[in-house]
Amino acid sequence: MPSIVRNHGPHNKILLSALLLALFGWVPLASAAVAVPMDSTGPYRTVSHPENAPSGVDAGVGPSEWTHAYANPAHNAAFPVPDDAPEWIRNGVSWLFPEARAWPLANPPFGSKTYGAAEASVTQTQFYGNALGPSVVDGVVYAESDDMFAYAVNAKTGKLIWRASPVGNNLMGNPLVIGNTVYLSAGSVAFNFANVLRYAHNPSASARGLNVSFNGIYALNRSNGKLLWYFATPGETMATPAYDNNTLFIADGAGNAFGINATTGKQVWKTHVGGMDNMSSVTAYRHNIYFAMAIKPYLYCLNESNGHIVWKGTIPGASNTGIGDVSPAAADGVVVLDATTKPQANKKAMFSNVIRAFDAKTGAVLWTRNMGSGGKIPAFKGGVPMIHNNIVYVGNPVASTYQAYELKTGKLLWTWHVPTKVAAGAGRSAPTYYKGLLYITTGQYIFVVNPATGKELHQHHIGGQFGIESPVIVGGTVYLTNSWDWIMAIPLKTISHGS
Amino acid sequence: MPSIVRNHGPHNKILLSALLLALFGWVPLASAAVAVPMDSTGPYRTVSHPENAPSGVDAGVGPSEWTHAYANPAHNAAFPVPDDAPEWIRNGVSWLFPEARAWPLANPPFGSKTYGAAEASVTQTQFYGNALGPSVVDGVVYAESDDMFAYAVNAKTGKLIWRASPVGNNLMGNPLVIGNTVYLSAGSVAFNFANVLRYAHNPSASARGLNVSFNGIYALNRSNGKLLWYFATPGETMATPAYDNNTLFIADGAGNAFGINATTGKQVWKTHVGGMDNMSSVTAYRHNIYFAMAIKPYLYCLNESNGHIVWKGTIPGASNTGIGDVSPAAADGVVVLDATTKPQANKKAMFSNVIRAFDAKTGAVLWTRNMGSGGKIPAFKGGVPMIHNNIVYVGNPVASTYQAYELKTGKLLWTWHVPTKVAAGAGRSAPTYYKGLLYITTGQYIFVVNPATGKELHQHHIGGQFGIESPVIVGGTVYLTNSWDWIMAIPLKTISHGS
């Protein structure tokens, strides 16, 4: 795009841009189907390498769509492949893709000297790295990052297919992939000063992310990353939407829940429930949706088709940020959520995490368990639950443990103490159950744990840091993203056999 | 950089990165002199076009250094050129350079439908556009933007010389240029949740920008934009540092003021005064430095060499964000500052801006004037004062006026009401006095006003929006940046003769 433009100040009423357009037929900016602030030749332009896309059988590897954060309502991102699947996915591939703000995996957190390691690692996650794990669909790995870019990478070769940055905000979600569209959710952890003052005056009047850059859902063309449409929300949408029946469901930092037509991007319904959705990605299950809000600490069940509140539940004593972080898991007619509860008056600042199971249909409380306590930790304070075969596997970062509970009764089966020290606490990500083994990413490691006993079998050091990123297993390969802004593929056998 | 990496899981203790380095001698990341999180082949890499740099006489056009926001302690960014200066700068050039998140000048603010025009224009300024005007040194225009990039552009041709994004944060300052170094200051308007909670508990315990990405001063090689060093601060440094005697002076959002060696980037001194510096860029004047802090609403005078507090003053009734926004102007032994004061109990939410002059040496109050009131406006609530020839020229966005006061007595000489409606209020930027005319950028216009009478002479419509960006005049060209993320050159005659 020519940047030498000679125009000698037309009558001031003819706007400069209109003149440029008339004189040069030059549309200086984003040539996406829909206009967003972007120089179409600048660093945020969409870059596309169709030559790197998978073809033939490789383009059929893995699931054919991605409808939720952590892949599905039960949060188990595990995908066996058929025996005749390509050898590379069965045997496992290995590559490392540096995203835009990648930091060497061996390095301590950037900014540790100024913030201290615990806070610096959280900051690096929230503003530079990946908050959630990747999606893997039809031979392509999709990731969205707090470096403000989304990526499509060939699952076999690790080569970039496209990169896009339709909005100048952090992308904390897990890209949904349905049909020929990839959906991103934009939102930052931040508050502007006006909402700091509102919070001080009346927390319920404050909105997270309001006027902090621009928020909402951005829909991209799956083959080239071009922007198709965006649905703007007032509050942040750090959380990932859920998809069902041509509708996306999301809740924002300003207390709103939305149903959005997944094809047109038009609003289907909007329900204001109040509070703030921090990172509680929506779960769509049996025609209802579930998400949790902070400040007004409730787990909500809304009717998918009209957004009406079916029921709402809570976790007794949930701290003001606790309950809006975790995404509820749903399976076998049960919805499970955990949250950090405020320290009891008698106890020196010891936080306890509590897990509660609800009847998915009625909201009746089935059971409630105290998961264990510990000192204050920064940022995300819960563990994302995963349900497999009537058992809930869930971490607890205040105690740095993982536990297993019977889904229907809440009976505690085992507790595993994460052996390696994580400055900000270990135990945020949802485990992944695959072929009789439990894979857990936390701190600098991926661990293999016996799901029946909770005994650790292996640990594999990666470096960098894993926060709420869960491992995605497709056949013989584990796909990962992390806080140091890398997308990775590692052969499963490297991990499951110990190394 | 090859992203297909075949490594089949070495023993887990050998870190993946160390292996890559050993196997491929591949340093995957930023190859800057100092490491920051960045993929050296990715979108944030430094891009350099030495062929576009000025040469010969063109490389001598304009000032030879830039030591302050708004060019100097008096905030008058006006630079006549000698008669034998190149014709193009005397006659004036015209070009438009789209920065990374450029938005068509004719468009209303992006996000107006979600935020409303006033708030959306502020958000676009704070997260996409330029908060302050450019610097022009030796034939090059330097700008830093909230699109997270800094730019060096040829002042004659408008062609990119280099572009850099050493940190994933907004760059709200006015680049300083001294010797072969360009200094940027990184910081965002945002608070993270922990500091929202601290503010609600005790505003003085809260820090703006703490753990909101990474803050501080980033020093770049002036010829190619490569990072030389960075000085990290806990709080945001939205404001621009000042330079004097090989030292940079900056105050952050966590109540700290720093003296930093401009060559090495090492700390010379640090003084914690408390409160928050929002956008109050430091002024270095007669061996002292001046800046204002919000929350603990004071104007500080510190000794340049050791950071000791010489005096502190305030503006009666300053609202908690009011006094930390404006950069004090200094000239003729006087320091001037204005701030928004809280509405009097009797008055329906009417804010008044108050201006006060202090003896630069002793802090004695010389005079105080009420500049006029108006309704609540978003974000930056003051006007940046400019002193020329013993007169203070200053805007007042709550009343959308500009005024002139005698520097020594505070006598009000005139009040000019900005004729065009600006949703977020007009009157934030410092005027520029050049050859008997006053140039004022506000809203979508640049106005020409008679400095003696306050009568408007001409107006030139640009589009987009000007907030606190002041016009920089070098010979026959006005250099501008704006909230729609453009750098512009416009012949002065187009504006001063009316069009």
XYZ file of N, CA and C in Angstrom, chain B residues 156-367:
636
model
N 10.008 13.536 5.379
C 9.734 14.097 4.046
C 8.780 13.187 3.258
N 9.097 11.874 3.280
C 8.387 10.959 2.379
C 7.261 10.184 3.066
N 7.269 10.135 4.386
C 6.254 9.349 5.103
C 6.522 7.857 5.016
N 7.730 7.485 4.585
C 8.035 6.044 4.451
C 8.606 5.486 5.759
N 8.270 4.224 6.013
C 8.691 3.572 7.254
C 10.192 3.305 7.257
N 10.862 3.743 8.300
C 12.291 3.446 8.469
C 12.437 2.209 9.352
N 11.707 2.220 10.483
C 11.635 0.993 11.268
C 10.363 0.984 12.114
N 10.067 -0.256 12.560
C 8.896 -0.459 13.406
C 9.312 -1.493 14.463
N 8.925 -1.275 15.732
C 9.360 -2.202 16.795
C 8.262 -2.354 17.846
N 8.206 -3.532 18.450
C 7.260 -3.784 19.538
C 7.955 -4.616 20.603
N 8.836 -3.967 21.382
C 9.649 -4.721 22.342
C 8.828 -5.247 23.530
N 7.638 -4.718 23.749
C 6.852 -5.126 24.921
C 5.375 -5.187 24.533
N 4.677 -6.157 25.120
C 3.258 -6.344 24.778
C 2.376 -5.473 25.635
N 2.583 -4.169 25.522
C 1.791 -3.245 26.324
C 1.537 -1.984 25.495
N 0.559 -1.187 25.940
C 0.299 0.058 25.232
C 1.485 1.007 25.432
N 1.745 1.801 24.383
C 2.853 2.781 24.421
C 2.208 4.156 24.294
N 1.976 4.796 25.444
C 1.158 6.019 25.453
C 1.977 7.298 25.435
N 3.298 7.152 25.361
C 4.130 8.342 25.518
C 4.466 9.023 24.204
N 5.406 9.892 24.296
C 5.955 10.688 23.198
C 7.437 10.283 23.160
N 7.878 9.570 22.122
C 9.248 9.034 22.164
C 10.298 10.124 22.417
N 11.192 9.864 23.371
C 12.338 10.771 23.536
C 13.437 10.302 22.584
N 14.199 11.271 22.059
C 15.280 10.932 21.125
C 16.519 11.698 21.563
N 17.511 10.979 22.039
C 18.761 11.595 22.509
C 19.927 10.770 21.956
N 20.833 11.415 21.269
C 21.971 10.676 20.701
C 21.433 9.606 19.768
N 21.948 8.386 19.915
C 21.496 7.324 19.000
C 20.454 6.422 19.660
N 19.692 6.995 20.588
C 18.702 6.164 21.304
C 17.325 6.813 21.300
N 16.325 5.958 21.134
C 14.928 6.378 21.257
C 14.370 5.687 22.506
N 13.683 6.440 23.351
C 13.155 5.888 24.603
C 11.626 5.855 24.537
N 11.070 4.707 24.816
C 9.612 4.524 24.861
C 9.201 4.279 26.316
N 7.933 4.565 26.632
C 7.446 4.228 27.988
C 6.175 3.385 27.831
N 6.171 2.234 28.532
C 5.093 1.250 28.368
C 4.166 1.272 29.577
N 2.894 1.231 29.307
C 1.943 1.189 30.421
C 0.524 1.332 29.904
N -0.397 0.719 30.615
C -1.803 0.738 30.190
C -2.655 1.421 31.248
N -3.880 1.781 30.853
C -4.787 2.433 31.822
C -5.307 1.428 32.854
N -4.996 0.141 32.640
C -5.753 -0.912 33.338
C -5.229 -1.260 34.732
N -6.132 -1.825 35.503
C -5.843 -2.408 36.818
C -6.161 -3.896 36.738
N -5.343 -4.734 37.415
C -5.805 -6.129 37.504
C -6.719 -6.266 38.728
N -7.348 -7.446 38.889
C -8.416 -7.576 39.895
C -7.845 -7.381 41.308
N -6.646 -7.891 41.541
C -6.060 -7.744 42.885
C -5.970 -6.267 43.271
N -5.620 -5.427 42.303
C -5.495 -3.995 42.614
C -6.839 -3.267 42.610
N -7.855 -3.885 42.016
C -9.220 -3.357 42.165
C -9.665 -3.593 43.615
N -9.369 -4.800 44.103
C -9.748 -5.131 45.485
C -8.964 -4.257 46.468
N -7.669 -4.053 46.176
C -6.871 -3.182 47.066
C -7.462 -1.776 47.073
N -7.839 -1.290 45.892
C -8.377 0.087 45.815
C -9.641 0.195 46.653
N -10.478 -0.850 46.558
C -11.751 -0.812 47.312
C -11.459 -0.789 48.822
N -10.368 -1.444 49.169
C -10.022 -1.539 50.611
C -9.304 -0.272 51.062
N -8.322 0.168 50.257
C -7.534 1.359 50.608
C -6.869 1.863 49.323
N -7.454 2.931 48.715
C -6.946 3.406 47.419
C -5.426 3.592 47.387
N -4.870 4.018 48.473
C -3.412 4.275 48.459
C -2.602 2.993 48.339
N -3.245 1.858 48.640
C -2.502 0.583 48.578
C -2.568 -0.007 47.170
N -3.349 0.632 46.299
C -3.544 0.080 44.957
C -2.475 0.618 44.005
N -2.106 -0.175 43.023
C -1.096 0.266 42.044
C -1.662 0.049 40.646
N -1.610 1.108 39.863
C -2.129 1.028 38.483
C -1.095 0.359 37.597
N -1.533 -0.654 36.865
C -0.641 -1.317 35.919
C 0.177 -2.451 36.512
N 0.151 -2.587 37.849
C 0.925 -3.676 38.484
C 0.367 -5.003 37.979
N 1.246 -5.839 37.429
C 0.865 -7.129 36.847
C -0.069 -7.009 35.645
N -0.169 -5.830 35.090
C -0.897 -5.687 33.820
C 0.174 -5.614 32.731
N 0.447 -6.720 32.116
C 1.595 -6.876 31.219
C 2.847 -6.330 31.912
N 3.765 -5.781 31.124
C 5.048 -5.338 31.685
C 5.241 -3.866 31.342
N 5.790 -3.146 32.338
C 5.869 -1.683 32.230
C 7.319 -1.196 32.217
N 7.476 0.104 31.991
C 8.803 0.689 32.156
C 9.324 1.344 30.880
N 10.589 1.636 30.878
C 11.252 2.351 29.775
C 11.961 1.335 28.870
N 11.761 1.470 27.571
C 12.422 0.587 26.598
C 13.272 1.470 25.673
N 14.580 1.205 25.659
C 15.523 2.018 24.871
C 15.860 1.282 23.578
N 15.676 1.954 22.458
C 15.906 1.344 21.145
C 17.031 2.063 20.412
N 17.726 1.300 19.587
C 18.724 1.886 18.698
C 17.992 2.773 17.695
N 18.399 4.033 17.637
C 17.643 5.023 16.862
C 17.664 4.726 15.359
N 18.741 4.030 14.886
C 18.801 3.846 13.425
C 18.018 2.616 12.960
N 17.918 1.579 13.848
C 17.225 0.383 13.343
C 16.127 -0.150 14.269
N 15.892 0.521 15.395
C 14.780 0.121 16.271
C 15.078 -1.064 17.159
N 16.313 -1.608 17.097
C 16.636 -2.785 17.929
C 16.647 -2.387 19.414
N 16.189 -3.330 20.239
C 16.141 -3.055 21.678
C 17.551 -3.054 22.262
N 17.882 -2.011 23.006
C 19.203 -1.898 23.667
C 19.097 -2.355 25.121
N 18.102 -1.818 25.831
C 17.874 -2.252 27.216
C 16.463 -1.844 27.627
N 16.020 -2.408 28.756
C 14.736 -1.939 29.289
C 14.892 -1.791 30.795
N 14.129 -0.866 31.358
C 14.100 -0.613 32.807
C 12.672 -0.893 33.250
N 12.498 -2.013 33.950
C 11.144 -2.433 34.330
C 10.673 -1.660 35.556
N 9.414 -1.227 35.549
C 8.809 -0.592 36.735
C 7.613 -1.433 37.176
N 7.309 -1.421 38.491
C 6.147 -2.214 38.936
C 4.850 -1.683 38.347
N 4.668 -0.361 38.478
C 3.425 0.253 37.995
C 3.546 0.679 36.530
N 2.427 1.081 35.957
C 2.436 1.518 34.555
C 3.262 2.794 34.401
N 3.836 2.920 33.247
C 4.472 4.207 32.894
C 3.805 4.668 31.596
N 2.524 5.066 31.731
C 1.829 5.653 30.584
C 2.500 6.985 30.247
N 2.923 7.661 31.290
C 3.499 8.997 31.081
C 4.845 8.886 30.379
N 5.301 10.001 29.838
C 6.590 10.092 29.141
C 7.666 10.533 30.121
N 8.851 9.919 30.059
C 9.914 10.412 30.931
C 10.411 11.770 30.449
N 11.252 12.391 31.273
C 11.995 13.592 30.836
C 13.472 13.226 30.871
N 14.262 13.975 30.096
C 15.708 13.707 30.023
C 16.488 14.958 30.387
N 17.505 14.740 31.205
C 18.462 15.840 31.444
C 19.747 15.200 31.945
N 20.897 15.673 31.439
C 22.185 15.294 32.039
C 22.350 13.768 32.120
N 22.155 13.103 31.019
C 22.308 11.639 30.879
C 21.421 10.856 31.845
N 20.330 11.454 32.248
C 19.405 10.763 33.161
C 17.972 10.911 32.660
N 17.244 9.821 32.782
C 15.819 9.833 32.467
C 15.050 9.859 33.787
N 13.944 10.579 33.802
C 13.126 10.674 35.023
C 11.706 10.249 34.681
N 11.178 9.330 35.466
C 9.818 8.839 35.207
C 9.135 8.528 36.547
N 7.801 8.629 36.543
C 7.030 8.238 37.738
C 6.009 7.201 37.271
N 5.715 6.204 38.136
C 4.837 5.114 37.673
C 3.510 5.075 38.435
N 2.722 4.080 38.109
C 1.375 3.930 38.687
C 1.385 3.304 40.065
N 2.620 3.026 40.564
C 2.716 2.411 41.907
C 3.345 3.386 42.894
N 3.350 4.682 42.555
C 3.794 5.692 43.517
C 5.298 5.919 43.548
N 6.013 5.407 42.555
C 7.473 5.536 42.528
C 7.922 6.579 41.517
N 9.016 7.248 41.836
C 9.716 8.093 40.859
C 11.122 7.524 40.739
N 11.660 7.554 39.526
C 12.970 6.951 39.267
C 13.876 7.935 38.519
N 15.141 7.875 38.848
C 16.191 8.466 38.014
C 16.917 7.289 37.388
N 17.086 7.292 36.071
C 17.654 6.143 35.351
C 18.786 6.636 34.455
N 19.937 5.949 34.519
C 21.051 6.309 33.645
C 20.625 6.088 32.192
N 20.658 7.150 31.403
C 20.109 7.077 30.032
C 20.989 6.247 29.107
N 22.225 5.985 29.534
C 23.109 5.178 28.676
C 23.012 3.697 29.024
N 23.053 3.428 30.345
C 23.111 2.013 30.754
C 21.739 1.437 31.109
N 20.775 2.315 31.442
C 19.469 1.809 31.874
C 19.462 1.389 33.333
N 20.532 1.693 34.047
C 20.587 1.329 35.467
C 19.907 2.417 36.309
N 19.345 1.970 37.422
C 18.678 2.915 38.329
C 19.698 3.808 39.014
N 19.460 5.108 39.007
C 20.312 6.063 39.730
C 19.712 6.302 41.115
N 18.389 6.559 41.131
C 17.711 6.679 42.414
C 16.259 6.276 42.266
N 15.637 6.015 43.405
C 14.196 5.702 43.409
C 13.593 6.359 44.641
N 12.502 7.048 44.460
C 11.820 7.690 45.602
C 10.357 7.269 45.553
N 9.884 6.681 46.633
C 8.457 6.328 46.694
C 7.690 7.484 47.321
N 6.793 8.100 46.509
C 6.002 9.227 47.032
C 4.551 8.804 47.268
N 4.164 7.633 46.740
C 2.777 7.193 46.912
C 1.865 7.786 45.839
N 0.648 7.247 45.772
C -0.301 7.696 44.749
C 0.004 7.043 43.401
N -0.543 7.590 42.330
C -0.401 7.015 40.978
C -0.140 8.131 39.977
N 0.920 7.929 39.179
C 1.089 8.824 38.035
C 0.272 8.226 36.891
N -0.788 8.912 36.476
C -1.578 8.395 35.339
C -0.877 8.797 34.040
N -1.079 10.061 33.607
C -0.454 10.485 32.339
C 0.412 11.735 32.565
N 0.773 11.990 33.847
C 1.522 13.221 34.130
C 2.991 13.032 33.737
N 3.304 13.354 32.508
C 4.682 13.228 32.018
C 5.571 14.193 32.794
N 6.802 13.719 33.066
C 7.718 14.482 33.928
C 8.259 15.701 33.184
N 8.448 16.769 33.927
C 9.092 17.981 33.388
C 10.380 18.216 34.164
N 11.511 18.293 33.444
C 12.818 18.560 34.082
C 13.150 20.026 33.832
N 13.374 20.777 34.905
C 13.519 22.230 34.753
C 14.419 22.759 35.859
N 15.502 23.378 35.466
C 16.456 23.983 36.412
C 16.830 22.987 37.522
N 17.258 21.785 37.104
C 17.828 20.754 37.999
C 16.809 20.131 38.955
N 15.567 20.424 38.755
C 14.516 19.709 39.500
C 13.598 19.022 38.484
N 12.824 18.067 38.993
C 11.800 17.469 38.118
C 10.440 17.649 38.774
N 9.423 17.712 37.907
C 8.060 17.983 38.362
C 7.111 16.957 37.740
N 6.219 16.409 38.532
C 5.191 15.493 38.025
C 4.065 15.469 39.064
N 2.903 15.011 38.634
C 1.748 14.994 39.552
C 1.279 13.558 39.750
N 0.787 13.274 40.948
C 0.280 11.943 41.276
C -1.185 12.025 41.686
N -1.961 11.021 41.256
C -3.375 10.953 41.670
C -3.472 10.190 42.993
N -4.686 10.088 43.520
C -5.023 9.380 44.765
C -4.441 10.135 45.967
N -3.125 10.253 46.019
C -2.513 11.224 46.945
C -2.217 12.442 46.058
N -3.197 13.347 45.994
C -3.202 14.358 44.922
C -2.168 15.471 45.106
N -0.940 15.220 44.664
C 0.103 16.240 44.831
C 0.883 16.457 43.539
N 1.365 17.671 43.391
C 2.401 18.000 42.409
C 3.724 17.929 43.155
N 4.652 17.153 42.642
C 5.937 16.967 43.325
C 7.048 17.703 42.586
N 7.977 18.237 43.397
C 9.244 18.766 42.875
C 10.345 17.963 43.558
N 11.116 17.233 42.758
C 12.212 16.421 43.297
C 13.532 16.929 42.740
N 14.563 16.765 43.542
C 15.914 17.104 43.085
C 16.347 16.071 42.043
N 16.774 16.534 40.860
C 17.145 15.622 39.762
C 18.243 14.645 40.184
N 19.213 15.117 40.945
C 20.408 14.260 41.123
C 20.187 13.171 42.163
N 19.317 13.426 43.172
C 19.170 12.393 44.211
C 17.726 11.976 44.475
N 16.760 12.622 43.814
C 15.360 12.210 43.979
C 14.729 12.689 45.276
N 15.432 13.520 46.016
C 14.825 13.997 47.278
C 13.690 14.967 46.962
N 12.665 14.921 47.797
C 11.519 15.831 47.603
C 11.930 17.242 48.011
N 11.826 18.164 47.062
C 12.139 19.572 47.336
C 10.879 20.236 47.901
N 9.764 20.044 47.220
C 8.492 20.524 47.767
C 7.368 19.734 47.125
N 6.186 19.811 47.723
C 5.004 19.269 47.064
C 3.848 20.243 47.278
N 3.024 20.344 46.261
C 1.871 21.255 46.326
C 0.641 20.503 45.867
N -0.491 21.131 45.979
C -1.711 20.463 45.503
C -2.667 21.481 44.897
N -3.793 20.952 44.415
C -4.862 21.803 43.884
C -6.093 21.495 44.723
N -6.584 22.500 45.440
C -7.680 22.244 46.380
C -8.870 21.538 45.725
N -9.288 20.434 46.335
C -10.496 19.727 45.868
C -10.259 18.837 44.668
N -8.978 18.602 44.329
C -8.697 17.785 43.134
C -9.354 16.413 43.269
N -10.041 15.952 42.252
C -10.691 14.623 42.307
C -9.615 13.551 42.211
N -9.969 12.322 42.603
C -8.904 11.317 42.800
C -8.148 10.975 41.511
N -8.743 11.231 40.349
C -7.915 10.962 39.155
C -7.423 12.270 38.553
N -8.026 13.356 38.929
C -7.755 14.620 38.269
C -6.295 14.985 38.216
N -5.634 15.038 39.347
C -4.318 15.682 39.399
C -3.184 14.824 38.866
N -3.451 13.492 38.644
C -2.366 12.650 38.146
C -2.306 12.577 36.627
N -3.162 13.328 35.945
C -3.255 13.230 34.487
C -2.327 14.205 33.778
N -2.373 15.458 34.207
C -1.739 16.528 33.415
C -0.244 16.615 33.710
N 0.513 16.892 32.659
C 1.950 17.121 32.807
C 2.149 18.607 33.103
N 2.871 18.936 34.209
C 3.071 20.354 34.532
C 3.970 21.024 33.487
N 3.661 22.304 33.174
C 4.526 23.079 32.265
C 5.367 24.024 33.119
N 6.598 24.286 32.637
C 7.491 25.155 33.423
C 8.203 26.134 32.497
N 8.283 27.395 32.944
C 9.032 28.429 32.206
C 9.115 29.646 33.118
N 10.173 30.448 32.906
C 10.279 31.731 33.632
C 10.114 31.553 35.148
N 10.628 30.442 35.684
C 10.611 30.247 37.140
C 9.263 29.857 37.697
N 8.314 29.559 36.800
C 6.956 29.219 37.267
C 6.579 27.827 36.750
N 5.882 27.062 37.584
C 5.331 25.763 37.174
C 3.813 25.859 37.252
N 3.161 25.367 36.195
C 1.692 25.486 36.106
C 1.072 24.097 35.965
N -0.016 23.886 36.659
C -0.737 22.601 36.585
C -2.225 22.863 36.725
N -3.032 22.031 36.083
C -4.485 22.136 36.303
C -5.041 20.758 36.600
N -6.194 20.732 37.201
C -6.815 19.449 37.562
C -8.317 19.623 37.689
N -9.016 18.531 37.579
C -10.474 18.524 37.799
C -10.737 18.397 39.284
N -11.652 19.235 39.769
C -11.981 19.165 41.200
C -13.363 18.536 41.371
N -13.560 17.938 42.520
C -14.825 17.247 42.788
C -15.974 18.251 42.827
N -17.141 17.810 42.356
C -18.297 18.713 42.377
C -18.594 19.169 43.811
N -18.883 20.433 43.962
C -19.285 20.916 45.293
C -20.588 20.199 45.686
N -20.749 20.048 46.984
C -21.916 19.296 47.507
C -23.196 19.861 46.902
N -23.253 21.180 46.741
C -24.545 21.768 46.309
C -24.777 21.556 44.802
N -23.736 21.293 44.067
C -23.891 21.338 42.602
C -24.125 19.928 42.039
N -25.179 19.787 41.260
C -25.446 18.508 40.560
C -24.177 18.177 39.759
N -23.611 17.049 39.934
C -22.368 16.518 39.345
C -21.684 17.447 38.332
N -21.402 18.700 38.735
C -20.688 19.620 37.841
C -19.225 19.672 38.300
N -18.363 19.319 37.382
C -16.936 19.317 37.695
C -16.333 20.659 37.269
N -15.426 21.171 38.085
C -14.705 22.389 37.691
C -13.238 22.053 37.537
N -12.633 22.638 36.526
C -11.169 22.520 36.423
C -10.537 23.767 37.042
N -9.482 23.531 37.790
C -8.785 24.633 38.486
C -7.324 24.622 38.052
N -6.791 25.806 37.782
C -5.374 25.921 37.393
C -4.632 26.691 38.487
N -3.399 26.205 38.725
C -2.623 26.855 39.794
C -1.179 27.033 39.317
N -0.587 28.169 39.688
C 0.827 28.433 39.354
C 1.641 28.424 40.641
N 2.814 27.811 40.565
C 3.697 27.675 41.723
C 5.056 28.278 41.374
N 5.712 28.823 42.392
C 7.114 29.206 42.193
C 7.900 27.913 42.002
N 8.630 27.815 40.909
C 9.292 26.543 40.559
C 10.266 26.115 41.647
N 10.913 27.080 42.265
C 11.968 26.753 43.225
C 11.411 26.372 44.596
N 10.423 27.197 45.043
C 9.971 27.040 46.440
C 8.625 26.340 46.558
N 7.865 26.319 45.465
C 6.526 25.717 45.535
C 5.485 26.681 46.058
N 5.903 27.918 46.332
C 4.909 28.895 46.809
C 3.819 29.046 45.752
N 2.572 29.170 46.207
C 1.451 29.329 45.263
C 1.399 30.776 44.796
N 1.479 30.978 43.512
C 1.450 32.330 42.938
C 0.009 32.754 42.660
N -0.776 31.859 42.067
C -2.174 32.199 41.834
C -2.964 30.927 41.535
